């Protein structure tokens, strides 16, 4: 997408939101709340059925610009030693007599220095990864948009729909050059039925995402640039990037394409706008390759749920108790493909597939949030996750691991009478890794599966070393609801640290 067109549309949408918000009488003083407070207090907005967003009645809009700097060696190999980011975004929640809207526009530019490692935009999102070894500068742009509405069809029936769009592109201009383009799109229509104090909802979901890595080498080098194709748990194949096993330079295929399409449904139940329960299921089918060359498939199933209780104390503090749970399973199947040439035309024939990697994940996150407008807000969160992975990349070797991670975080804000809000955040966590290896039969190969040991050692250190960190910041809110916020945070792990400083200027209306 053209950057100038996107920024122009964002500014036009922000102008429209400002005009509509100023036209409608506000239901609260903007200085009392932050946008995230209003968004998080409405569980229907956080879930998959936006039709229920009319359960709340508070309007709020926010626009901001800002930037941050991050640096330090407490990082994964695919993260840059230092990076700069700048961005702008606009968000709004609006309720009319029979119609409600929610929307967000955003743009972010990030420059990463001496970056290498994973070539995909988000390591761990797919069951495979491609690693390269030449540090260089990466440039990444993210364009995001989401918009939803809810309308009263009858006094007891509401219909709503949400569209979520994100486009990301990344380029690296150093030695083994490559570009990476990704597109995420989802559509979630749904209904809500009202029965006195009770309400119920049903929604559908269509989710699609694509990502393509296109690599090239400019000029002639003394040695060829190598790459490593990780097919799970850092087991895979290492060779020159033009090699047929890496698939970065496959004849007739444009780069390394990944596509994933998913369909799902969700159900919601609420009582008196205080108790809320959500259960959703999504099945996705993913593939790597295109045309008649589908190298790998990775079906997945995801089950998620949320339980929330909201109440207000006699002092006017709003409390939210919430429990989120996710269960997801993914299987990576590698296809057996033969190239057949007849009459000068090469075609591919797929004979079958082998399961080379499976992964299951379970996570549980209880949290407590307390907000007293214009006085304070606090959030305490505990997280637990269990990742179970099994690699059978090379028969008969079977390698497995179980990673258990726990974390604790707290963030609080206090609004002083002078319109100054100090910010304090604390968090800590650690992980426990169990590894096991076995053979499923008689070993005929002299060597086992190849592992990218240096990247694996870095990952193991990162996920198992105890970590702790802190964030301090300050927000000043002007009389016209403009605000300036600055913060810094530090994260320590295994004798290494990583620092971040951020500054933002915004307007709440």
PDB file of N, CA, C and O in Angstrom, residues 27 41-45 49-59 93-102 148-160 192 194 199 270 273 310:
ATOM      1  N   UNK A  27     -20.307  12.131  27.234  1.00  0.00           N
ATOM      2  CA  UNK A  27     -20.973  11.562  28.404  1.00  0.00           C
ATOM      3  C   UNK A  27     -20.050  11.554  29.618  1.00  0.00           C
ATOM      4  O   UNK A  27     -20.391  11.045  30.656  1.00  0.00           O
ATOM      5  N   UNK A  41     -12.691  -2.214  29.666  1.00  0.00           N
ATOM      6  CA  UNK A  41     -13.830  -2.462  30.563  1.00  0.00           C
ATOM      7  C   UNK A  41     -15.004  -3.112  29.845  1.00  0.00           C
ATOM      8  O   UNK A  41     -15.918  -3.616  30.485  1.00  0.00           O
ATOM      9  N   UNK A  42     -14.991  -3.085  28.502  1.00  0.00           N
ATOM     10  CA  UNK A  42     -16.077  -3.681  27.719  1.00  0.00           C
ATOM     11  C   UNK A  42     -15.612  -5.031  27.175  1.00  0.00           C
ATOM     12  O   UNK A  42     -14.870  -5.100  26.194  1.00  0.00           O
ATOM     13  N   UNK A  43     -16.008  -6.154  27.776  1.00  0.00           N
ATOM     14  CA  UNK A  43     -15.497  -7.459  27.334  1.00  0.00           C
ATOM     15  C   UNK A  43     -15.932  -7.824  25.922  1.00  0.00           C
ATOM     16  O   UNK A  43     -15.268  -8.630  25.260  1.00  0.00           O
ATOM     17  N   UNK A  44     -17.028  -7.267  25.434  1.00  0.00           N
ATOM     18  CA  UNK A  44     -17.476  -7.568  24.077  1.00  0.00           C
ATOM     19  C   UNK A  44     -16.504  -6.993  23.045  1.00  0.00           C
ATOM     20  O   UNK A  44     -16.357  -7.560  21.956  1.00  0.00           O
ATOM     21  N   UNK A  45     -15.861  -5.898  23.364  1.00  0.00           N
ATOM     22  CA  UNK A  45     -14.863  -5.340  22.455  1.00  0.00           C
ATOM     23  C   UNK A  45     -13.595  -6.179  22.450  1.00  0.00           C
ATOM     24  O   UNK A  45     -12.940  -6.334  21.417  1.00  0.00           O
ATOM     25  N   UNK A  49     -17.059 -10.829  19.283  1.00  0.00           N
ATOM     26  CA  UNK A  49     -18.398 -10.416  18.859  1.00  0.00           C
ATOM     27  C   UNK A  49     -18.616  -8.948  19.204  1.00  0.00           C
ATOM     28  O   UNK A  49     -18.964  -8.602  20.330  1.00  0.00           O
ATOM     29  N   UNK A  50     -18.397  -8.085  18.216  1.00  0.00           N
ATOM     30  CA  UNK A  50     -18.514  -6.652  18.457  1.00  0.00           C
ATOM     31  C   UNK A  50     -19.965  -6.209  18.572  1.00  0.00           C
ATOM     32  O   UNK A  50     -20.236  -5.071  18.982  1.00  0.00           O
ATOM     33  N   UNK A  51     -20.920  -7.082  18.243  1.00  0.00           N
ATOM     34  CA  UNK A  51     -22.333  -6.719  18.354  1.00  0.00           C
ATOM     35  C   UNK A  51     -22.700  -6.318  19.774  1.00  0.00           C
ATOM     36  O   UNK A  51     -23.626  -5.524  19.987  1.00  0.00           O
ATOM     37  N   UNK A  52     -21.991  -6.851  20.770  1.00  0.00           N
ATOM     38  CA  UNK A  52     -22.316  -6.540  22.151  1.00  0.00           C
ATOM     39  C   UNK A  52     -21.676  -5.280  22.690  1.00  0.00           C
ATOM     40  O   UNK A  52     -21.809  -4.986  23.889  1.00  0.00           O
ATOM     41  N   UNK A  53     -20.971  -4.505  21.852  1.00  0.00           N
ATOM     42  CA  UNK A  53     -20.286  -3.320  22.358  1.00  0.00           C
ATOM     43  C   UNK A  53     -21.240  -2.277  22.919  1.00  0.00           C
ATOM     44  O   UNK A  53     -20.832  -1.416  23.708  1.00  0.00           O
ATOM     45  N   UNK A  54     -22.522  -2.361  22.566  1.00  0.00           N
ATOM     46  CA  UNK A  54     -23.487  -1.392  23.101  1.00  0.00           C
ATOM     47  C   UNK A  54     -23.852  -1.684  24.550  1.00  0.00           C
ATOM     48  O   UNK A  54     -24.661  -0.967  25.141  1.00  0.00           O
ATOM     49  N   UNK A  55     -23.231  -2.719  25.130  1.00  0.00           N
ATOM     50  CA  UNK A  55     -23.408  -2.953  26.558  1.00  0.00           C
ATOM     51  C   UNK A  55     -22.840  -1.815  27.382  1.00  0.00           C
ATOM     52  O   UNK A  55     -23.241  -1.583  28.525  1.00  0.00           O
ATOM     53  N   UNK A  56     -21.882  -1.082  26.811  1.00  0.00           N
ATOM     54  CA  UNK A  56     -21.313   0.095  27.459  1.00  0.00           C
ATOM     55  C   UNK A  56     -21.851   1.338  26.753  1.00  0.00           C
ATOM     56  O   UNK A  56     -22.362   1.262  25.632  1.00  0.00           O
ATOM     57  N   UNK A  57     -21.710   2.503  27.367  1.00  0.00           N
ATOM     58  CA  UNK A  57     -22.246   3.730  26.778  1.00  0.00           C
ATOM     59  C   UNK A  57     -21.256   4.886  26.793  1.00  0.00           C
ATOM     60  O   UNK A  57     -21.615   6.007  26.460  1.00  0.00           O
ATOM     61  N   UNK A  58     -20.006   4.638  27.172  1.00  0.00           N
ATOM     62  CA  UNK A  58     -19.029   5.711  27.247  1.00  0.00           C
ATOM     63  C   UNK A  58     -18.342   5.916  25.906  1.00  0.00           C
ATOM     64  O   UNK A  58     -17.867   4.967  25.276  1.00  0.00           O
ATOM     65  N   UNK A  59     -18.277   7.162  25.454  1.00  0.00           N
ATOM     66  CA  UNK A  59     -17.583   7.532  24.225  1.00  0.00           C
ATOM     67  C   UNK A  59     -16.185   8.034  24.554  1.00  0.00           C
ATOM     68  O   UNK A  59     -15.973   8.704  25.565  1.00  0.00           O
ATOM     69  N   UNK A  93     -14.216   5.202  20.085  1.00  0.00           N
ATOM     70  CA  UNK A  93     -15.394   4.423  20.462  1.00  0.00           C
ATOM     71  C   UNK A  93     -16.546   5.411  20.580  1.00  0.00           C
ATOM     72  O   UNK A  93     -16.447   6.400  21.314  1.00  0.00           O
ATOM     73  N   UNK A  94     -17.623   5.143  19.853  1.00  0.00           N
ATOM     74  CA  UNK A  94     -18.718   6.103  19.804  1.00  0.00           C
ATOM     75  C   UNK A  94     -20.065   5.385  19.856  1.00  0.00           C
ATOM     76  O   UNK A  94     -20.261   4.378  19.177  1.00  0.00           O
ATOM     77  N   UNK A  95     -20.992   5.913  20.682  1.00  0.00           N
ATOM     78  CA  UNK A  95     -22.321   5.330  20.828  1.00  0.00           C
ATOM     79  C   UNK A  95     -23.365   6.381  20.481  1.00  0.00           C
ATOM     80  O   UNK A  95     -23.381   7.478  21.060  1.00  0.00           O
ATOM     81  N   UNK A  96     -24.240   6.050  19.537  1.00  0.00           N
ATOM     82  CA  UNK A  96     -25.368   6.904  19.181  1.00  0.00           C
ATOM     83  C   UNK A  96     -26.651   6.242  19.689  1.00  0.00           C
ATOM     84  O   UNK A  96     -26.600   5.279  20.446  1.00  0.00           O
ATOM     85  N   UNK A  97     -27.806   6.742  19.254  1.00  0.00           N
ATOM     86  CA  UNK A  97     -29.061   6.264  19.827  1.00  0.00           C
ATOM     87  C   UNK A  97     -29.293   4.774  19.560  1.00  0.00           C
ATOM     88  O   UNK A  97     -29.659   4.017  20.459  1.00  0.00           O
ATOM     89  N   UNK A  98     -29.063   4.341  18.326  1.00  0.00           N
ATOM     90  CA  UNK A  98     -29.270   2.938  17.990  1.00  0.00           C
ATOM     91  C   UNK A  98     -28.066   2.328  17.269  1.00  0.00           C
ATOM     92  O   UNK A  98     -28.174   1.257  16.684  1.00  0.00           O
ATOM     93  N   UNK A  99     -26.944   3.002  17.343  1.00  0.00           N
ATOM     94  CA  UNK A  99     -25.796   2.618  16.520  1.00  0.00           C
ATOM     95  C   UNK A  99     -24.519   2.936  17.278  1.00  0.00           C
ATOM     96  O   UNK A  99     -24.395   3.994  17.893  1.00  0.00           O
ATOM     97  N   UNK A 100     -23.562   2.003  17.252  1.00  0.00           N
ATOM     98  CA  UNK A 100     -22.266   2.213  17.906  1.00  0.00           C
ATOM     99  C   UNK A 100     -21.150   1.850  16.931  1.00  0.00           C
ATOM    100  O   UNK A 100     -21.308   0.971  16.075  1.00  0.00           O
ATOM    101  N   UNK A 101     -19.993   2.531  17.092  1.00  0.00           N
ATOM    102  CA  UNK A 101     -18.854   2.306  16.212  1.00  0.00           C
ATOM    103  C   UNK A 101     -17.566   2.248  17.029  1.00  0.00           C
ATOM    104  O   UNK A 101     -17.448   2.891  18.067  1.00  0.00           O
ATOM    105  N   UNK A 102     -16.610   1.494  16.508  1.00  0.00           N
ATOM    106  CA  UNK A 102     -15.268   1.446  17.075  1.00  0.00           C
ATOM    107  C   UNK A 102     -14.293   1.372  15.915  1.00  0.00           C
ATOM    108  O   UNK A 102     -14.554   0.719  14.898  1.00  0.00           O
ATOM    109  N   UNK A 148     -15.406  -1.476  13.382  1.00  0.00           N
ATOM    110  CA  UNK A 148     -16.558  -2.312  13.684  1.00  0.00           C
ATOM    111  C   UNK A 148     -17.766  -1.477  14.042  1.00  0.00           C
ATOM    112  O   UNK A 148     -17.653  -0.286  14.369  1.00  0.00           O
ATOM    113  N   UNK A 149     -18.924  -2.103  13.996  1.00  0.00           N
ATOM    114  CA  UNK A 149     -20.164  -1.404  14.326  1.00  0.00           C
ATOM    115  C   UNK A 149     -21.131  -2.374  14.982  1.00  0.00           C
ATOM    116  O   UNK A 149     -21.017  -3.603  14.837  1.00  0.00           O
ATOM    117  N   UNK A 150     -22.087  -1.822  15.699  1.00  0.00           N
ATOM    118  CA  UNK A 150     -23.184  -2.585  16.282  1.00  0.00           C
ATOM    119  C   UNK A 150     -24.457  -1.766  16.122  1.00  0.00           C
ATOM    120  O   UNK A 150     -24.472  -0.560  16.393  1.00  0.00           O
ATOM    121  N   UNK A 151     -25.527  -2.409  15.669  1.00  0.00           N
ATOM    122  CA  UNK A 151     -26.778  -1.700  15.403  1.00  0.00           C
ATOM    123  C   UNK A 151     -27.935  -2.483  16.018  1.00  0.00           C
ATOM    124  O   UNK A 151     -27.942  -3.715  16.014  1.00  0.00           O
ATOM    125  N   UNK A 152     -28.924  -1.762  16.551  1.00  0.00           N
ATOM    126  CA  UNK A 152     -30.127  -2.379  17.113  1.00  0.00           C
ATOM    127  C   UNK A 152     -31.095  -2.702  15.985  1.00  0.00           C
ATOM    128  O   UNK A 152     -31.687  -1.798  15.380  1.00  0.00           O
ATOM    129  N   UNK A 153     -31.270  -4.015  15.690  1.00  0.00           N
ATOM    130  CA  UNK A 153     -32.266  -4.418  14.691  1.00  0.00           C
ATOM    131  C   UNK A 153     -33.667  -4.361  15.275  1.00  0.00           C
ATOM    132  O   UNK A 153     -34.621  -3.941  14.607  1.00  0.00           O
ATOM    133  N   UNK A 154     -33.803  -4.807  16.501  1.00  0.00           N
ATOM    134  CA  UNK A 154     -35.046  -4.731  17.271  1.00  0.00           C
ATOM    135  C   UNK A 154     -34.648  -4.377  18.699  1.00  0.00           C
ATOM    136  O   UNK A 154     -33.451  -4.347  19.024  1.00  0.00           O
ATOM    137  N   UNK A 155     -35.613  -4.120  19.586  1.00  0.00           N
ATOM    138  CA  UNK A 155     -35.235  -3.841  20.985  1.00  0.00           C
ATOM    139  C   UNK A 155     -34.461  -4.977  21.653  1.00  0.00           C
ATOM    140  O   UNK A 155     -33.772  -4.740  22.651  1.00  0.00           O
ATOM    141  N   UNK A 156     -34.528  -6.193  21.090  1.00  0.00           N
ATOM    142  CA  UNK A 156     -33.872  -7.333  21.732  1.00  0.00           C
ATOM    143  C   UNK A 156     -32.810  -8.010  20.873  1.00  0.00           C
ATOM    144  O   UNK A 156     -32.239  -9.020  21.295  1.00  0.00           O
ATOM    145  N   UNK A 157     -32.545  -7.491  19.682  1.00  0.00           N
ATOM    146  CA  UNK A 157     -31.583  -8.125  18.784  1.00  0.00           C
ATOM    147  C   UNK A 157     -30.631  -7.064  18.232  1.00  0.00           C
ATOM    148  O   UNK A 157     -31.057  -6.003  17.781  1.00  0.00           O
ATOM    149  N   UNK A 158     -29.345  -7.378  18.269  1.00  0.00           N
ATOM    150  CA  UNK A 158     -28.322  -6.495  17.722  1.00  0.00           C
ATOM    151  C   UNK A 158     -27.459  -7.275  16.725  1.00  0.00           C
ATOM    152  O   UNK A 158     -27.222  -8.470  16.903  1.00  0.00           O
ATOM    153  N   UNK A 159     -26.999  -6.556  15.716  1.00  0.00           N
ATOM    154  CA  UNK A 159     -26.083  -7.143  14.736  1.00  0.00           C
ATOM    155  C   UNK A 159     -24.837  -6.268  14.655  1.00  0.00           C
ATOM    156  O   UNK A 159     -24.921  -5.043  14.705  1.00  0.00           O
ATOM    157  N   UNK A 160     -23.687  -6.905  14.526  1.00  0.00           N
ATOM    158  CA  UNK A 160     -22.442  -6.160  14.415  1.00  0.00           C
ATOM    159  C   UNK A 160     -21.427  -6.912  13.590  1.00  0.00           C
ATOM    160  O   UNK A 160     -21.558  -8.122  13.343  1.00  0.00           O
ATOM    161  N   UNK A 192     -26.299 -10.427  18.852  1.00  0.00           N
ATOM    162  CA  UNK A 192     -26.503 -10.438  20.298  1.00  0.00           C
ATOM    163  C   UNK A 192     -27.993 -10.401  20.567  1.00  0.00           C
ATOM    164  O   UNK A 192     -28.736  -9.615  19.969  1.00  0.00           O
ATOM    165  N   UNK A 194     -30.943 -10.075  23.681  1.00  0.00           N
ATOM    166  CA  UNK A 194     -31.148  -9.553  25.031  1.00  0.00           C
ATOM    167  C   UNK A 194     -32.374 -10.200  25.658  1.00  0.00           C
ATOM    168  O   UNK A 194     -33.456 -10.244  25.046  1.00  0.00           O
ATOM    169  N   UNK A 199     -27.910 -11.659  28.391  1.00  0.00           N
ATOM    170  CA  UNK A 199     -27.686 -11.469  26.949  1.00  0.00           C
ATOM    171  C   UNK A 199     -26.789 -12.593  26.454  1.00  0.00           C
ATOM    172  O   UNK A 199     -25.942 -13.108  27.187  1.00  0.00           O
ATOM    173  N   UNK A 270     -23.717 -13.174  28.971  1.00  0.00           N
ATOM    174  CA  UNK A 270     -23.482 -12.078  29.913  1.00  0.00           C
ATOM    175  C   UNK A 270     -24.700 -11.899  30.804  1.00  0.00           C
ATOM    176  O   UNK A 270     -25.850 -12.108  30.376  1.00  0.00           O
ATOM    177  N   UNK A 273     -24.495  -7.102  32.621  1.00  0.00           N
ATOM    178  CA  UNK A 273     -23.286  -6.393  32.176  1.00  0.00           C
ATOM    179  C   UNK A 273     -22.169  -6.462  33.220  1.00  0.00           C
ATOM    180  O   UNK A 273     -21.254  -5.637  33.223  1.00  0.00           O
ATOM    181  N   UNK A 310     -17.164  -7.836  36.655  1.00  0.00           N
ATOM    182  CA  UNK A 310     -16.930  -6.398  36.848  1.00  0.00           C
ATOM    183  C   UNK A 310     -17.886  -5.878  37.916  1.00  0.00           C
ATOM    184  O   UNK A 310     -19.087  -6.158  37.886  1.00  0.00           O
TER     185      UNK A 310
END
